[in-house]
């Protein structure tokens, strides 16, 4: 006689848990949107991870319709049928408050913050282990905050541009071996910091503009055969550093804007045959140097003003 109650329990228990989970998500979404932030569900993200929808002049976003009938959504609720995938915070948002509400949204895979996020707020990231994209650009985050990123081993894209991060913080990224894109422009990163990134062999995009990187630091880019985008603008890189780029055979986009590179350094780029875009603004490269390089790389667009 106990078989049927037990069977009923086995069927109802997962459903009840799903209902509770959906309600927790609904409450979190309501709180986050009340704070003026944008929340997107899984069906509003395309196969490339891009948010689908158009923003009008008033800031309102037209979003794709759910893939299920409207009556079903009204019956059980959108949060029962779909998972939150992305949160975008604009400038002026209190990111720490948003993170408090988002800490239980374990299906979240993309988080973008505008400015007001601190190290304390990043403690709430530790349960969000499905994150693949995180932007902390222009925030108040320091090395201490990066400690909370160590468990986010599925991260593929991370932006730390214009933060207070130093070499010590970059050591926290050692285990994030799935990283493909890393933004470090306008940070205090130096050559020593790049050494911590040696094991990140899947990197395809690196922004190092306006850092303290020198020629010695470029040696740590060896082995990153998948790298196709490299920003070295306004760094202390010279001709000597160009030798380390010769082995980046997949490199397609390179910015040397504001560096000390001359015609001599360009000789090392002649072997980077996939190069399509090269920015030489603010360098000492001559017209003759550009012509010589153009002969070796006929498919590369070279910019210098």
C-alpha positions as a LaTeX table, in Angstrom:
\begin{tabular}{lrrr}
\hline
Residue & $x$ (\AA) & $y$ (\AA) & $z$ (\AA) \\
\hline
Unk1 & 0.00 & 0.00 & 0.00 \\
Unk2 & 2.99 & 2.29 & 0.53 \\
Unk3 & 4.06 & 2.02 & $-3.10$ \\
Unk4 & 1.65 & 4.63 & $-4.45$ \\
Unk5 & 2.34 & 7.34 & $-1.84$ \\
Unk6 & 6.06 & 6.78 & $-2.35$ \\
Unk7 & 5.66 & 7.01 & $-6.13$ \\
Unk8 & 3.61 & 10.17 & $-5.75$ \\
Unk9 & 6.32 & 11.66 & $-3.55$ \\
Unk10 & 9.00 & 10.83 & $-6.10$ \\
Unk11 & 7.00 & 12.64 & $-8.79$ \\
Unk12 & 5.89 & 15.63 & $-6.74$ \\
Unk13 & 9.17 & 16.37 & $-4.92$ \\
Unk14 & 11.16 & 17.46 & $-8.01$ \\
Unk15 & 8.19 & 19.51 & $-9.22$ \\
Unk16 & 7.88 & 21.23 & $-5.85$ \\
Unk17 & 11.59 & 22.02 & $-5.86$ \\
Unk18 & 11.30 & 23.46 & $-9.36$ \\
Unk19 & 8.40 & 25.66 & $-8.24$ \\
Unk20 & 10.45 & 26.96 & $-5.31$ \\
Unk21 & 13.45 & 27.57 & $-7.55$ \\
Unk22 & 11.29 & 29.47 & $-10.03$ \\
Unk23 & 9.87 & 31.63 & $-7.26$ \\
Unk24 & 13.35 & 32.46 & $-5.96$ \\
Unk25 & 14.39 & 33.42 & $-9.48$ \\
Unk26 & 11.23 & 35.54 & $-9.97$ \\
Unk27 & 11.92 & 37.46 & $-6.76$ \\
Unk28 & 15.57 & 38.03 & $-7.73$ \\
Unk29 & 14.63 & 39.23 & $-11.23$ \\
Unk30 & 12.00 & 41.57 & $-9.80$ \\
Unk31 & 14.52 & 43.09 & $-7.37$ \\
Unk32 & 17.22 & 43.47 & $-10.03$ \\
Unk33 & 14.89 & 45.05 & $-12.57$ \\
Unk34 & 13.48 & 47.34 & $-9.89$ \\
Unk35 & 17.02 & 48.63 & $-9.47$ \\
Unk36 & 16.88 & 49.57 & $-13.16$ \\
Unk37 & 19.05 & 46.75 & $-14.47$ \\
Unk38 & 18.53 & 44.57 & $-17.53$ \\
Unk39 & 17.85 & 40.86 & $-17.07$ \\
Unk40 & 17.80 & 38.44 & $-20.00$ \\
Unk41 & 16.57 & 34.86 & $-20.13$ \\
Unk42 & 18.23 & 31.99 & $-21.98$ \\
Unk43 & 15.94 & 32.28 & $-25.04$ \\
Unk44 & 16.98 & 35.94 & $-25.40$ \\
Unk45 & 20.63 & 34.98 & $-26.00$ \\
Unk46 & 21.75 & 33.68 & $-29.40$ \\
Unk47 & 24.11 & 30.77 & $-30.10$ \\
Unk48 & 27.10 & 33.13 & $-30.02$ \\
Unk49 & 26.20 & 34.46 & $-26.57$ \\
Unk50 & 24.87 & 37.78 & $-27.87$ \\
Unk51 & 21.86 & 39.48 & $-26.32$ \\
Unk52 & 18.91 & 39.62 & $-28.73$ \\
Unk53 & 16.81 & 42.77 & $-28.73$ \\
Unk54 & 16.83 & 46.41 & $-29.78$ \\
Unk55 & 16.98 & 49.48 & $-27.57$ \\
Unk56 & 14.91 & 52.52 & $-28.50$ \\
Unk57 & 15.66 & 56.19 & $-27.75$ \\
Unk58 & 14.02 & 55.97 & $-24.33$ \\
Unk59 & 16.22 & 53.07 & $-23.27$ \\
Unk60 & 13.47 & 50.45 & $-23.55$ \\
Unk61 & 14.50 & 47.11 & $-25.05$ \\
Unk62 & 12.34 & 45.13 & $-27.46$ \\
Unk63 & 13.01 & 41.48 & $-26.66$ \\
Unk64 & 12.32 & 38.22 & $-28.51$ \\
Unk65 & 9.11 & 36.43 & $-27.62$ \\
Unk66 & 9.39 & 33.27 & $-25.47$ \\
Unk67 & 9.57 & 29.99 & $-27.43$ \\
Unk68 & 6.50 & 28.64 & $-25.60$ \\
Unk69 & 2.81 & 29.66 & $-25.89$ \\
Unk70 & 1.75 & 32.81 & $-24.04$ \\
Unk71 & $-0.99$ & 30.92 & $-22.17$ \\
Unk72 & 1.60 & 28.52 & $-20.76$ \\
Unk73 & 3.75 & 31.40 & $-19.54$ \\
Unk74 & 0.76 & 32.93 & $-17.79$ \\
Unk75 & $-0.17$ & 29.58 & $-16.28$ \\
Unk76 & 3.13 & 28.60 & $-14.69$ \\
Unk77 & 5.24 & 31.76 & $-15.06$ \\
Unk78 & 8.25 & 32.61 & $-17.21$ \\
Unk79 & 10.62 & 31.78 & $-14.38$ \\
Unk80 & 9.37 & 28.20 & $-14.30$ \\
Unk81 & 10.02 & 27.73 & $-18.01$ \\
Unk82 & 13.22 & 29.74 & $-18.54$ \\
Unk83 & 16.51 & 30.41 & $-16.76$ \\
Unk84 & 18.19 & 33.76 & $-16.30$ \\
Unk85 & 21.30 & 33.89 & $-18.49$ \\
Unk86 & 22.54 & 37.49 & $-18.46$ \\
Unk87 & 22.47 & 40.65 & $-16.35$ \\
Unk88 & 23.70 & 44.01 & $-17.64$ \\
Unk89 & 24.20 & 46.95 & $-15.27$ \\
Unk90 & 24.55 & 50.45 & $-16.64$ \\
Unk91 & 26.71 & 53.25 & $-15.21$ \\
Unk92 & 25.35 & 54.51 & $-11.92$ \\
Unk93 & 24.01 & 51.11 & $-10.91$ \\
Unk94 & 24.92 & 49.77 & $-7.50$ \\
Unk95 & 26.55 & 46.55 & $-8.63$ \\
Unk96 & 27.07 & 45.26 & $-5.10$ \\
Unk97 & 23.31 & 45.36 & $-4.48$ \\
Unk98 & 22.63 & 43.61 & $-7.79$ \\
Unk99 & 25.10 & 40.87 & $-6.88$ \\
Unk100 & 23.35 & 40.27 & $-3.58$ \\
Unk101 & 20.14 & 39.51 & $-5.46$ \\
Unk102 & 21.93 & 37.54 & $-8.19$ \\
Unk103 & 23.96 & 35.26 & $-5.94$ \\
Unk104 & 21.37 & 32.47 & $-6.16$ \\
Unk105 & 20.94 & 32.64 & $-9.95$ \\
Unk106 & 23.25 & 29.71 & $-10.59$ \\
Unk107 & 22.23 & 29.44 & $-14.27$ \\
Unk108 & 23.69 & 32.89 & $-14.96$ \\
Unk109 & 26.46 & 32.86 & $-17.57$ \\
Unk110 & 26.98 & 36.57 & $-18.39$ \\
Unk111 & 27.45 & 39.55 & $-16.06$ \\
Unk112 & 28.30 & 43.10 & $-17.12$ \\
Unk113 & 28.80 & 45.91 & $-14.61$ \\
Unk114 & 28.91 & 49.62 & $-15.26$ \\
Unk115 & 30.90 & 51.05 & $-12.39$ \\
Unk116 & 29.75 & 50.67 & $-8.80$ \\
Unk117 & 31.13 & 47.27 & $-7.85$ \\
Unk118 & 33.58 & 46.67 & $-5.02$ \\
Unk119 & 35.63 & 43.75 & $-3.75$ \\
Unk120 & 33.00 & 43.06 & $-1.09$ \\
Unk121 & 30.31 & 42.64 & $-3.72$ \\
Unk122 & 32.36 & 40.07 & $-5.62$ \\
Unk123 & 31.98 & 37.62 & $-2.74$ \\
Unk124 & 28.55 & 36.89 & $-4.21$ \\
Unk125 & 30.13 & 35.51 & $-7.39$ \\
Unk126 & 31.41 & 32.35 & $-5.77$ \\
Unk127 & 28.21 & 30.33 & $-6.41$ \\
Unk128 & 27.88 & 31.51 & $-10.01$ \\
Unk129 & 30.14 & 28.80 & $-11.38$ \\
Unk130 & 28.47 & 28.73 & $-14.82$ \\
Unk131 & 29.67 & 32.23 & $-15.68$ \\
Unk132 & 31.42 & 32.37 & $-19.05$ \\
Unk133 & 31.55 & 36.16 & $-19.42$ \\
Unk134 & 32.27 & 38.80 & $-16.77$ \\
Unk135 & 32.93 & 42.49 & $-17.28$ \\
Unk136 & 34.29 & 44.48 & $-14.34$ \\
Unk137 & 35.63 & 47.29 & $-16.52$ \\
Unk138 & 35.66 & 50.75 & $-14.91$ \\
Unk139 & 34.77 & 49.38 & $-11.48$ \\
Unk140 & 36.46 & 49.83 & $-8.10$ \\
Unk141 & 37.71 & 46.25 & $-8.03$ \\
Unk142 & 41.21 & 45.57 & $-6.66$ \\
Unk143 & 43.42 & 42.50 & $-6.29$ \\
Unk144 & 41.47 & 41.42 & $-3.19$ \\
Unk145 & 38.29 & 41.14 & $-5.24$ \\
Unk146 & 39.90 & 38.82 & $-7.79$ \\
Unk147 & 40.26 & 36.19 & $-5.08$ \\
Unk148 & 36.54 & 35.51 & $-5.56$ \\
Unk149 & 37.07 & 34.66 & $-9.23$ \\
Unk150 & 39.27 & 31.63 & $-8.61$ \\
Unk151 & 36.37 & 29.17 & $-8.75$ \\
Unk152 & 34.89 & 30.56 & $-11.96$ \\
Unk153 & 36.74 & 28.04 & $-14.09$ \\
Unk154 & 34.29 & 28.24 & $-17.01$ \\
Unk155 & 35.04 & 31.91 & $-17.68$ \\
Unk156 & 35.89 & 32.59 & $-21.32$ \\
Unk157 & 35.74 & 36.38 & $-21.41$ \\
Unk158 & 36.94 & 38.68 & $-18.62$ \\
Unk159 & 37.36 & 42.45 & $-18.72$ \\
Unk160 & 39.33 & 44.19 & $-15.97$ \\
Unk161 & 40.00 & 47.37 & $-17.94$ \\
Unk162 & 40.38 & 50.58 & $-15.93$ \\
Unk163 & 40.35 & 48.79 & $-12.58$ \\
Unk164 & 42.90 & 48.97 & $-9.75$ \\
Unk165 & 44.20 & 45.48 & $-10.48$ \\
Unk166 & 47.96 & 44.84 & $-10.21$ \\
Unk167 & 50.25 & 41.87 & $-10.85$ \\
Unk168 & 49.26 & 40.30 & $-7.52$ \\
Unk169 & 45.66 & 40.14 & $-8.66$ \\
Unk170 & 46.58 & 38.53 & $-11.97$ \\
Unk171 & 47.94 & 35.56 & $-10.05$ \\
Unk172 & 44.30 & 34.75 & $-9.17$ \\
Unk173 & 43.65 & 34.07 & $-12.86$ \\
Unk174 & 46.13 & 31.20 & $-13.16$ \\
Unk175 & 43.47 & 28.48 & $-12.98$ \\
Unk176 & 41.03 & 30.14 & $-15.39$ \\
Unk177 & 42.38 & 28.07 & $-18.25$ \\
Unk178 & 39.24 & 28.41 & $-20.40$ \\
Unk179 & 39.81 & 32.16 & $-20.83$ \\
Unk180 & 39.75 & 33.29 & $-24.45$ \\
Unk181 & 39.49 & 37.06 & $-24.01$ \\
Unk182 & 41.18 & 39.19 & $-21.33$ \\
Unk183 & 41.04 & 42.97 & $-21.03$ \\
Unk184 & 43.79 & 44.57 & $-18.92$ \\
Unk185 & 44.05 & 48.00 & $-20.53$ \\
Unk186 & 44.63 & 50.91 & $-18.13$ \\
Unk187 & 45.54 & 48.65 & $-15.21$ \\
Unk188 & 48.80 & 48.43 & $-13.26$ \\
Unk189 & 49.84 & 45.21 & $-14.98$ \\
Unk190 & 53.58 & 44.77 & $-15.60$ \\
Unk191 & 55.81 & 42.12 & $-17.15$ \\
Unk192 & 55.69 & 40.15 & $-13.91$ \\
Unk193 & 51.91 & 39.97 & $-14.13$ \\
Unk194 & 52.02 & 38.50 & $-17.63$ \\
Unk195 & 54.05 & 35.62 & $-16.28$ \\
Unk196 & 50.97 & 34.52 & $-14.30$ \\
Unk197 & 49.10 & 34.13 & $-17.60$ \\
Unk198 & 51.50 & 31.62 & $-19.16$ \\
Unk199 & 49.11 & 28.72 & $-18.68$ \\
Unk200 & 46.18 & 30.45 & $-20.37$ \\
Unk201 & 46.87 & 28.89 & $-23.75$ \\
Unk202 & 43.33 & 29.38 & $-25.13$ \\
Unk203 & 43.59 & 33.17 & $-25.16$ \\
Unk204 & 42.65 & 34.70 & $-28.50$ \\
Unk205 & 42.18 & 38.36 & $-27.47$ \\
Unk206 & 44.35 & 40.38 & $-25.06$ \\
Unk207 & 44.11 & 44.11 & $-24.33$ \\
Unk208 & 47.30 & 45.50 & $-22.71$ \\
Unk209 & 47.05 & 49.14 & $-23.78$ \\
Unk210 & 48.25 & 51.77 & $-21.31$ \\
Unk211 & 49.91 & 49.27 & $-18.98$ \\
Unk212 & 53.53 & 49.05 & $-17.84$ \\
Unk213 & 54.34 & 46.19 & $-20.20$ \\
Unk214 & 57.82 & 46.22 & $-21.77$ \\
Unk215 & 59.65 & 44.02 & $-24.26$ \\
Unk216 & 60.49 & 41.53 & $-21.51$ \\
Unk217 & 56.82 & 40.94 & $-20.83$ \\
Unk218 & 56.10 & 39.93 & $-24.40$ \\
Unk219 & 58.23 & 36.84 & $-23.93$ \\
Unk220 & 55.36 & 35.46 & $-21.81$ \\
Unk221 & 53.11 & 35.47 & $-24.88$ \\
Unk222 & 55.12 & 32.64 & $-26.38$ \\
Unk223 & 53.03 & 29.53 & $-26.86$ \\
Unk224 & 49.77 & 31.42 & $-27.27$ \\
Unk225 & 49.34 & 30.14 & $-30.80$ \\
Unk226 & 45.61 & 30.95 & $-30.86$ \\
Unk227 & 46.12 & 34.66 & $-30.23$ \\
Unk228 & 44.56 & 36.72 & $-33.03$ \\
Unk229 & 44.03 & 40.11 & $-31.32$ \\
Unk230 & 46.69 & 42.02 & $-29.36$ \\
Unk231 & 46.55 & 45.59 & $-28.12$ \\
Unk232 & 49.94 & 47.00 & $-27.03$ \\
Unk233 & 49.08 & 50.68 & $-27.52$ \\
Unk234 & 50.79 & 53.23 & $-25.26$ \\
Unk235 & 53.11 & 50.65 & $-23.70$ \\
Unk236 & 56.91 & 50.71 & $-23.38$ \\
Unk237 & 57.38 & 48.17 & $-26.15$ \\
Unk238 & 60.27 & 48.70 & $-28.60$ \\
Unk239 & 61.75 & 46.96 & $-31.64$ \\
Unk240 & 63.28 & 44.29 & $-29.41$ \\
Unk241 & 59.85 & 43.13 & $-28.29$ \\
Unk242 & 58.66 & 42.53 & $-31.83$ \\
Unk243 & 60.83 & 39.45 & $-32.02$ \\
Unk244 & 58.49 & 37.70 & $-29.55$ \\
Unk245 & 55.50 & 38.33 & $-31.80$ \\
Unk246 & 57.02 & 36.49 & $-34.73$ \\
Unk247 & 55.69 & 33.17 & $-33.43$ \\
Unk248 & 52.08 & 34.36 & $-33.12$ \\
Unk249 & 51.12 & 32.81 & $-36.42$ \\
Unk250 & 47.34 & 33.35 & $-36.02$ \\
Unk251 & 47.61 & 37.04 & $-35.13$ \\
Unk252 & 45.19 & 39.13 & $-37.24$ \\
Unk253 & 44.89 & 42.44 & $-35.34$ \\
Unk254 & 47.77 & 44.30 & $-33.69$ \\
Unk255 & 47.93 & 47.80 & $-32.21$ \\
Unk256 & 51.35 & 49.37 & $-31.61$ \\
Unk257 & 49.91 & 52.87 & $-31.31$ \\
Unk258 & 52.12 & 55.12 & $-29.18$ \\
Unk259 & 54.97 & 52.62 & $-28.78$ \\
Unk260 & 58.68 & 53.09 & $-29.58$ \\
Unk261 & 58.63 & 50.71 & $-32.53$ \\
Unk262 & 60.60 & 51.73 & $-35.65$ \\
Unk263 & 61.21 & 50.28 & $-39.12$ \\
Unk264 & 63.65 & 47.84 & $-37.58$ \\
Unk265 & 60.92 & 46.29 & $-35.44$ \\
Unk266 & 58.64 & 45.79 & $-38.42$ \\
Unk267 & 61.09 & 43.28 & $-39.85$ \\
Unk268 & 59.93 & 40.78 & $-37.22$ \\
Unk269 & 56.30 & 41.14 & $-38.32$ \\
Unk270 & 56.91 & 39.97 & $-41.87$ \\
Unk271 & 56.45 & 36.38 & $-40.73$ \\
Unk272 & 53.05 & 37.09 & $-39.15$ \\
Unk273 & 51.34 & 36.29 & $-42.42$ \\
Unk274 & 47.72 & 36.31 & $-41.18$ \\
Unk275 & 47.92 & 39.91 & $-39.98$ \\
Unk276 & 44.97 & 41.94 & $-41.33$ \\
Unk277 & 45.03 & 45.13 & $-39.23$ \\
Unk278 & 48.08 & 46.97 & $-37.90$ \\
Unk279 & 47.92 & 50.31 & $-36.07$ \\
Unk280 & 51.19 & 52.29 & $-36.11$ \\
Unk281 & 49.84 & 55.69 & $-35.03$ \\
Unk282 & 52.29 & 57.63 & $-32.89$ \\
Unk283 & 55.30 & 55.46 & $-33.73$ \\
Unk284 & 58.61 & 56.33 & $-35.39$ \\
Unk285 & 57.92 & 54.06 & $-38.34$ \\
Unk286 & 58.66 & 55.72 & $-41.70$ \\
Unk287 & 56.76 & 55.55 & $-44.96$ \\
Unk288 & 59.51 & 53.37 & $-46.39$ \\
Unk289 & 59.17 & 50.95 & $-43.50$ \\
Unk290 & 55.44 & 50.67 & $-44.13$ \\
Unk291 & 55.97 & 50.07 & $-47.85$ \\
Unk292 & 58.46 & 47.29 & $-47.16$ \\
Unk293 & 56.09 & 45.60 & $-44.71$ \\
Unk294 & 53.15 & 45.98 & $-47.07$ \\
Unk295 & 55.04 & 44.01 & $-49.72$ \\
Unk296 & 55.48 & 41.13 & $-47.27$ \\
Unk297 & 51.89 & 41.40 & $-45.97$ \\
Unk298 & 49.77 & 42.48 & $-48.96$ \\
Unk299 & 46.48 & 41.60 & $-47.22$ \\
Unk300 & 47.20 & 43.72 & $-44.15$ \\
Unk301 & 45.71 & 47.20 & $-43.69$ \\
Unk302 & 48.31 & 49.42 & $-42.03$ \\
Unk303 & 47.20 & 52.60 & $-40.28$ \\
Unk304 & 49.41 & 55.56 & $-39.43$ \\
Unk305 & 48.30 & 59.19 & $-39.12$ \\
\hline
\end{tabular}
